[in-house]
PDB file of C-alpha atoms in Angstrom:
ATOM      1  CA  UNK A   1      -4.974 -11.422   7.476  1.00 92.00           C
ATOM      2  CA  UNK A   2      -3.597  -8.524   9.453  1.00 95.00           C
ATOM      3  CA  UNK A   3      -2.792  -5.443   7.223  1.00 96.00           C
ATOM      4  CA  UNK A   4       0.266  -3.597   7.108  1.00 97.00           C
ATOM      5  CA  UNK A   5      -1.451  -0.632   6.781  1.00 98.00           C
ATOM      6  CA  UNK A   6      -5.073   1.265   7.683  1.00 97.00           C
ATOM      7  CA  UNK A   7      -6.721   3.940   6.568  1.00 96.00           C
ATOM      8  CA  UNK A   8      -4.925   6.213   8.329  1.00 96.00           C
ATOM      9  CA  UNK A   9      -2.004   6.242   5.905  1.00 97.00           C
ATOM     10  CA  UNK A  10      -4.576   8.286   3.516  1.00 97.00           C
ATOM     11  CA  UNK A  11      -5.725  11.764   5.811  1.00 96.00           C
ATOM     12  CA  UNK A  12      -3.421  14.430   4.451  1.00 94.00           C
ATOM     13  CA  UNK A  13      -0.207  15.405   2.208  1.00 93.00           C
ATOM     14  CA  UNK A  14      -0.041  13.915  -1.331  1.00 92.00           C
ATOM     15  CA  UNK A  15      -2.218  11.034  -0.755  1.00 95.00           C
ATOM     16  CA  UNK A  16      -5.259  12.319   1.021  1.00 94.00           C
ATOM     17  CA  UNK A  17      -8.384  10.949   0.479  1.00 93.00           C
ATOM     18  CA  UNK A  18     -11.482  13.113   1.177  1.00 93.00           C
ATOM     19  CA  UNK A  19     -13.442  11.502   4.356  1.00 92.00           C
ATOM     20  CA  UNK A  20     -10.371   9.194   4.892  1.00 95.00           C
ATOM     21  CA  UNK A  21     -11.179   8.740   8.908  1.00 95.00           C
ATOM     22  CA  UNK A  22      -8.405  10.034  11.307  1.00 93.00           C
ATOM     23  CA  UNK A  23      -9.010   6.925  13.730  1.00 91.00           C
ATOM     24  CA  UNK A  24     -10.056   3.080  13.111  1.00 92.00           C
ATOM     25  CA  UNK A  25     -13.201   3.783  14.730  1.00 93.00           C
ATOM     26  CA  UNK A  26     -15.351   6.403  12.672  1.00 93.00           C
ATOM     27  CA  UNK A  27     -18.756   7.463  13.372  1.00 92.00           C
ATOM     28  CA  UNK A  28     -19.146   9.192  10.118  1.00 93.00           C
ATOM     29  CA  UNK A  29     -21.134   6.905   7.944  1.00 95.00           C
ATOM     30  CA  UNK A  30     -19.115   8.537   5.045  1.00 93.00           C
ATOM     31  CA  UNK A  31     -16.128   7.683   6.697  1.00 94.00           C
ATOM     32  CA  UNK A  32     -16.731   4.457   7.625  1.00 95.00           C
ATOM     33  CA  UNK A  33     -17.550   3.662   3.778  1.00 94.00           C
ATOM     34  CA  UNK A  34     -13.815   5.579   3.121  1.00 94.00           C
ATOM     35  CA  UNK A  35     -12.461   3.200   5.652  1.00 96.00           C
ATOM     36  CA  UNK A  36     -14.078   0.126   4.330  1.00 95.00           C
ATOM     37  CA  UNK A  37     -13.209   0.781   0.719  1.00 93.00           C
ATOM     38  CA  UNK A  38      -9.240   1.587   1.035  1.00 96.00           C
ATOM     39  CA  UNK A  39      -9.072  -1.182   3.710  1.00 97.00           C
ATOM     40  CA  UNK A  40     -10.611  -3.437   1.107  1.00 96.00           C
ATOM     41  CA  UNK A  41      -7.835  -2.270  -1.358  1.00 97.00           C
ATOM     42  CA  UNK A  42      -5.623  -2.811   0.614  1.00 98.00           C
ATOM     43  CA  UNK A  43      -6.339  -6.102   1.941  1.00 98.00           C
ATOM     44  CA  UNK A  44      -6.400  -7.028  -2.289  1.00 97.00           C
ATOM     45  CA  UNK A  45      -3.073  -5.424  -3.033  1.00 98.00           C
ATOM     46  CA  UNK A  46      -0.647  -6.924   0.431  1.00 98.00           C
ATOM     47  CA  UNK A  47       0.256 -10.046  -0.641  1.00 98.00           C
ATOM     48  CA  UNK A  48       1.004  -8.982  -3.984  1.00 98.00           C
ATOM     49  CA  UNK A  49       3.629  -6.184  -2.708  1.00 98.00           C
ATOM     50  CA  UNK A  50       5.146  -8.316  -0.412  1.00 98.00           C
ATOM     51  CA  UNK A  51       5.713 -10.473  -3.227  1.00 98.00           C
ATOM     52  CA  UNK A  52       7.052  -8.117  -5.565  1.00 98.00           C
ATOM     53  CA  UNK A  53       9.057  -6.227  -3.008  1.00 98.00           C
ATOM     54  CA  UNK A  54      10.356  -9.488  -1.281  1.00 98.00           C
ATOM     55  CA  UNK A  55       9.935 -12.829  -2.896  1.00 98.00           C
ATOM     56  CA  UNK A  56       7.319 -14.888  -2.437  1.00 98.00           C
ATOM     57  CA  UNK A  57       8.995 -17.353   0.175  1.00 97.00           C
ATOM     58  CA  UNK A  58       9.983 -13.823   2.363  1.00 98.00           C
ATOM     59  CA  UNK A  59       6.273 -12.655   1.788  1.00 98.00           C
ATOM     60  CA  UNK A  60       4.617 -15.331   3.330  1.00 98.00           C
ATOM     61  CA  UNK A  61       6.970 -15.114   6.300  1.00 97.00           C
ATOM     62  CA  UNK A  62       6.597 -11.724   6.958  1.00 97.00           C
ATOM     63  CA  UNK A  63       2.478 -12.218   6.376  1.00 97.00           C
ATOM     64  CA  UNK A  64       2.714 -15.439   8.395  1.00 96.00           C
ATOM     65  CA  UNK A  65       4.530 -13.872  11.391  1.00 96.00           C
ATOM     66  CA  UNK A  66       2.047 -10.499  10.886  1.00 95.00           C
ATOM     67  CA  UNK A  67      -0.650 -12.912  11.121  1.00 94.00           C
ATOM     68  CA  UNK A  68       0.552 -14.251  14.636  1.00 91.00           C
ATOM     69  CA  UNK A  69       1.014 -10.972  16.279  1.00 83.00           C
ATOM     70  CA  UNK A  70      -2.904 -10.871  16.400  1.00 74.00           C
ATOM     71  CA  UNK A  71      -3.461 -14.539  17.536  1.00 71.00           C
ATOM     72  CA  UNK A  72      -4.788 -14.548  20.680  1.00 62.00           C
ATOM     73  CA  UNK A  73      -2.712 -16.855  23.012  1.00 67.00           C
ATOM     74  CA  UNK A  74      -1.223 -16.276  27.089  1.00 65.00           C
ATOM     75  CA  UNK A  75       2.282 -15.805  25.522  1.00 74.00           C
ATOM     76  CA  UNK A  76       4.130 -12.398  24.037  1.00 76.00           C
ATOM     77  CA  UNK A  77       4.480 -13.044  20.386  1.00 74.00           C
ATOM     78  CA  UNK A  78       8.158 -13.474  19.857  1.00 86.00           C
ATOM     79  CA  UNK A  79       9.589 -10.610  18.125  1.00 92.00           C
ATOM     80  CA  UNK A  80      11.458 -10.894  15.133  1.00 95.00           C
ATOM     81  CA  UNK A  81      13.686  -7.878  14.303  1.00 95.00           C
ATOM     82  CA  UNK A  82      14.221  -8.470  11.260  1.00 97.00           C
ATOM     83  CA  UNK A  83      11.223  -8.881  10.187  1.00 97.00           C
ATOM     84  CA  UNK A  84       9.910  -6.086  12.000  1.00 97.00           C
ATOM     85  CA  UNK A  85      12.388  -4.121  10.135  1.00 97.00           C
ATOM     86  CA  UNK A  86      11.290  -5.097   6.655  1.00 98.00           C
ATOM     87  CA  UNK A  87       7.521  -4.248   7.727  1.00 98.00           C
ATOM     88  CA  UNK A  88       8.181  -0.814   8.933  1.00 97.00           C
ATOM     89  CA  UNK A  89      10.363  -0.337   5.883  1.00 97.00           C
ATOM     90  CA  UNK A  90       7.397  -1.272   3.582  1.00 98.00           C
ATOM     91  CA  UNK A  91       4.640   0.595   5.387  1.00 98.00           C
ATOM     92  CA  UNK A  92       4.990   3.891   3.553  1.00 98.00           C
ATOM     93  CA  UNK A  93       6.014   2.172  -0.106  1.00 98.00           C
ATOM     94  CA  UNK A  94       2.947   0.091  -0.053  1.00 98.00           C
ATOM     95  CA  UNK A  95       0.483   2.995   1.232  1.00 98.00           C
ATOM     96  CA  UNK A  96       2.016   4.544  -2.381  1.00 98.00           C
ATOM     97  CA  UNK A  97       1.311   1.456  -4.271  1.00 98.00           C
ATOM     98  CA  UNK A  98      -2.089   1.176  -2.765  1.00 98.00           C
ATOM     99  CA  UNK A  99      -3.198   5.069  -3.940  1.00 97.00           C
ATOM    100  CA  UNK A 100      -1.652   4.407  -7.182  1.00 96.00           C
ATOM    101  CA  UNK A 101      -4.255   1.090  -7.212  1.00 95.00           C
ATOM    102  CA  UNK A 102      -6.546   3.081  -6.534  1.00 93.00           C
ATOM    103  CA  UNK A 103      -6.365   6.064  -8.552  1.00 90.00           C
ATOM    104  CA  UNK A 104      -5.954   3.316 -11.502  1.00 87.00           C
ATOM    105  CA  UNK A 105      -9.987   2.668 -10.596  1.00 84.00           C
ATOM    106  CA  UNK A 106     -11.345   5.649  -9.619  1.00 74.00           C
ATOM    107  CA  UNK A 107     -13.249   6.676 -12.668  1.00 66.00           C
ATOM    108  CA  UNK A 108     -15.043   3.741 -13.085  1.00 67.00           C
ATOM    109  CA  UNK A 109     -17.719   1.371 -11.035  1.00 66.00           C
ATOM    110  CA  UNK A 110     -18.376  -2.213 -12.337  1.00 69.00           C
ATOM    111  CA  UNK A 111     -22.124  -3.634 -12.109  1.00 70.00           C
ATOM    112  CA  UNK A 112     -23.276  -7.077 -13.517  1.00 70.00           C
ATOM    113  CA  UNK A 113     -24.431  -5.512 -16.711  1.00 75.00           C
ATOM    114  CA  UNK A 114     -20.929  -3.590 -17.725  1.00 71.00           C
ATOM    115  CA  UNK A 115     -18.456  -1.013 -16.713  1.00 69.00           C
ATOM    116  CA  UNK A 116     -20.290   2.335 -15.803  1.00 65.00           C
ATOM    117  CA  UNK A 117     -18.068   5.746 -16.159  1.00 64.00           C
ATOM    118  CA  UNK A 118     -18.241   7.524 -12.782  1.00 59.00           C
ATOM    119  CA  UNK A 119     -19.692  11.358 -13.569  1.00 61.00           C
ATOM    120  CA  UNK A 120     -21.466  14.129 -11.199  1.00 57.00           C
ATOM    121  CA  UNK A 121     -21.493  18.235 -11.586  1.00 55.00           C
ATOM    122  CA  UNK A 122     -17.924  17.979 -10.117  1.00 59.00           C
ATOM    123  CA  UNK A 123     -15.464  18.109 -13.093  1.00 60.00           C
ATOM    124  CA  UNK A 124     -12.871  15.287 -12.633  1.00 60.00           C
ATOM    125  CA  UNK A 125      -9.328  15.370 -14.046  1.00 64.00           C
ATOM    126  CA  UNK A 126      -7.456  12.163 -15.381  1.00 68.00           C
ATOM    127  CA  UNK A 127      -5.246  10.688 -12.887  1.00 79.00           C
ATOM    128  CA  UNK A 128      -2.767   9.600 -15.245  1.00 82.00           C
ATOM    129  CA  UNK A 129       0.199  12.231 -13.731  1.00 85.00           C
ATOM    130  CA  UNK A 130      -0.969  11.855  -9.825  1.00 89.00           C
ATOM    131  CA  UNK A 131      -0.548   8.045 -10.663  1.00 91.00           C
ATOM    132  CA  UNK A 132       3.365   8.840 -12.581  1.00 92.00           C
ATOM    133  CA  UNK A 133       4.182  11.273  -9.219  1.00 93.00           C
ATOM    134  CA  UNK A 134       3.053   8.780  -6.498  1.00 96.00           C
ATOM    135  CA  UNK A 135       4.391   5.925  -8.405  1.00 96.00           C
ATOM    136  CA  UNK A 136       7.700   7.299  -8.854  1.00 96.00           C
ATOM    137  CA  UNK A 137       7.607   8.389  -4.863  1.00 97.00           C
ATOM    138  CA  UNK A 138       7.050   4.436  -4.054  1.00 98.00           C
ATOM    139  CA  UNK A 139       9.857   3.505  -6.680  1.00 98.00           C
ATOM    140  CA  UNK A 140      12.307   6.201  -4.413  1.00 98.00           C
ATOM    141  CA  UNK A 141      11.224   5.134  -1.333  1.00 98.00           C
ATOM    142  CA  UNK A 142      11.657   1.148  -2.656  1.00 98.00           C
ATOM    143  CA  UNK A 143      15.209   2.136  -3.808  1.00 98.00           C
ATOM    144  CA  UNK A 144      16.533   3.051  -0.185  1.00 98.00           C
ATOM    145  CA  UNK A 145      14.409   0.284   1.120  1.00 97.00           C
ATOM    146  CA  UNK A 146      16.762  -1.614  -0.604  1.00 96.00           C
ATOM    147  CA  UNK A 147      19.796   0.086  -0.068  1.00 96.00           C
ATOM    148  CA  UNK A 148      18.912  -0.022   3.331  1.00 96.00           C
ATOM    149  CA  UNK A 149      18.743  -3.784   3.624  1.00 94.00           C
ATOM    150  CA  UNK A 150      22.448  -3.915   2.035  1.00 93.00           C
ATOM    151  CA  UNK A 151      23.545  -2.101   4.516  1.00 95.00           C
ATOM    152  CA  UNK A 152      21.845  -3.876   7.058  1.00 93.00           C
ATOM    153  CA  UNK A 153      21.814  -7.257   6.180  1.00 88.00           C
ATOM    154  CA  UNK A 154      18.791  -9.574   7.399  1.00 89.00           C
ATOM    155  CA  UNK A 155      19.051 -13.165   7.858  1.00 92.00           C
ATOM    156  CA  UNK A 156      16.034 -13.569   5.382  1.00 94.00           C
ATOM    157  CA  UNK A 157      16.314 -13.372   1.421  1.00 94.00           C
ATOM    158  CA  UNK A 158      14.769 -10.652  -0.408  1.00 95.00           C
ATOM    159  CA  UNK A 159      13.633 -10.977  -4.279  1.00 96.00           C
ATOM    160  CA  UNK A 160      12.528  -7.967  -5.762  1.00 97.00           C
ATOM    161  CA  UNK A 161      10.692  -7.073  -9.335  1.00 97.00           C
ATOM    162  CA  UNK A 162      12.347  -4.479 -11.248  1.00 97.00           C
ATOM    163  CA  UNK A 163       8.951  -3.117 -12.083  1.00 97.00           C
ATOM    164  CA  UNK A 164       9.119  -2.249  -8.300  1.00 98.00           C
ATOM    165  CA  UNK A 165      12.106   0.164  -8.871  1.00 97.00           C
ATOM    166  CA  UNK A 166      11.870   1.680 -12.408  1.00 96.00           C
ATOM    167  CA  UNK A 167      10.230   4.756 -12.632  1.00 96.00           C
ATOM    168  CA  UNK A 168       7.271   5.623 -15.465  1.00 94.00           C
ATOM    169  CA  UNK A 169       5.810   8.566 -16.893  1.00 90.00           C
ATOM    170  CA  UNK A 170       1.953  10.146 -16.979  1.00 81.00           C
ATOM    171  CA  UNK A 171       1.468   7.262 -20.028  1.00 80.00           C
ATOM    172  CA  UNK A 172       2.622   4.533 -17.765  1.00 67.00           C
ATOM    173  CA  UNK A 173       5.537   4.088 -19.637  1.00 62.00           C
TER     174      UNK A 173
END
């Protein structure tokens, strides 16, 4: 499954993760865990976002055609504008939805015997109002992804959830 998105969506302004690696190719063994563990999300989340944000049928277009940039055959893929266009226009939107996923499990660590509360000398904060601000960034940048694709008009049709475009608060409502 090729990703929309790497880690690199995750090294500075709001949604900066600490040891997030600059490049796909860390040396850092810290890093390379960072890497590994937001790739992992977001190899979870895609196909649900592409879902949400375009309809299941669009989705597995766009994740088929994503999917065939990486096969390795003598030909150029064929490029599909418009399908390019709808996965640049997500790119940004999902890294949101993916650091709102993730600040959703941050304070806790499953093991087989139950879920374990995360705690060191470090005194953590509840993520409930990072989650409402990033959140409500993804629902802005999902409204003029939208508007956008009015304007533009593809050839492909787009479904979206509401949930996707409505705005909550620091209690998720």
């Amino acid at each position: 499954m090729r990703l929309l998105i790497d880690c690199t969506y995750f090294t500075k302004g709001e949604r900066h993760i600490m040891n997030a690696p600059l490049t796909l190719s860390p040396e850092d063994q810290n890093e390379l865990a960072v890497m590994d563990t937001i790739h992992g999300f977001v190899e979870t989340e895609q196909t649900q976002f592409l879902c949400l944000m375009l309809g299941e049928s669009t989705a597995a277009v766009l994740q088929a055609y994503l999917d065939g940039k990486d096969a390795v055959t003598d030909e150029e893929p064929e490029v599909d504008a418009d399908l390019e266009y709808l996965a640049d226009g997500l790119r940004e939107s999902f890294a949101d939805y993916v650091f709102y996923r993730m600040l959703r499990n941050v304070n806790t660590l499953v093991t087989t015997t139950g879920v374990v509360e995360l705690k060191t000398a470090n005194r953590y904060r509840t993520p409930a109002d990072r989650e409402a601000s990033i959140w409500n960034r993804m629902v802005e940048r999902n409204l003029s992804f939208v508007k956008r694709l009015r304007e533009r008009g593809v050839c492909y049709s787009v479904y979206y959830s509401e949930n996707m475009v409505t705005k909550i608060n620091a209690l998720n409502l």
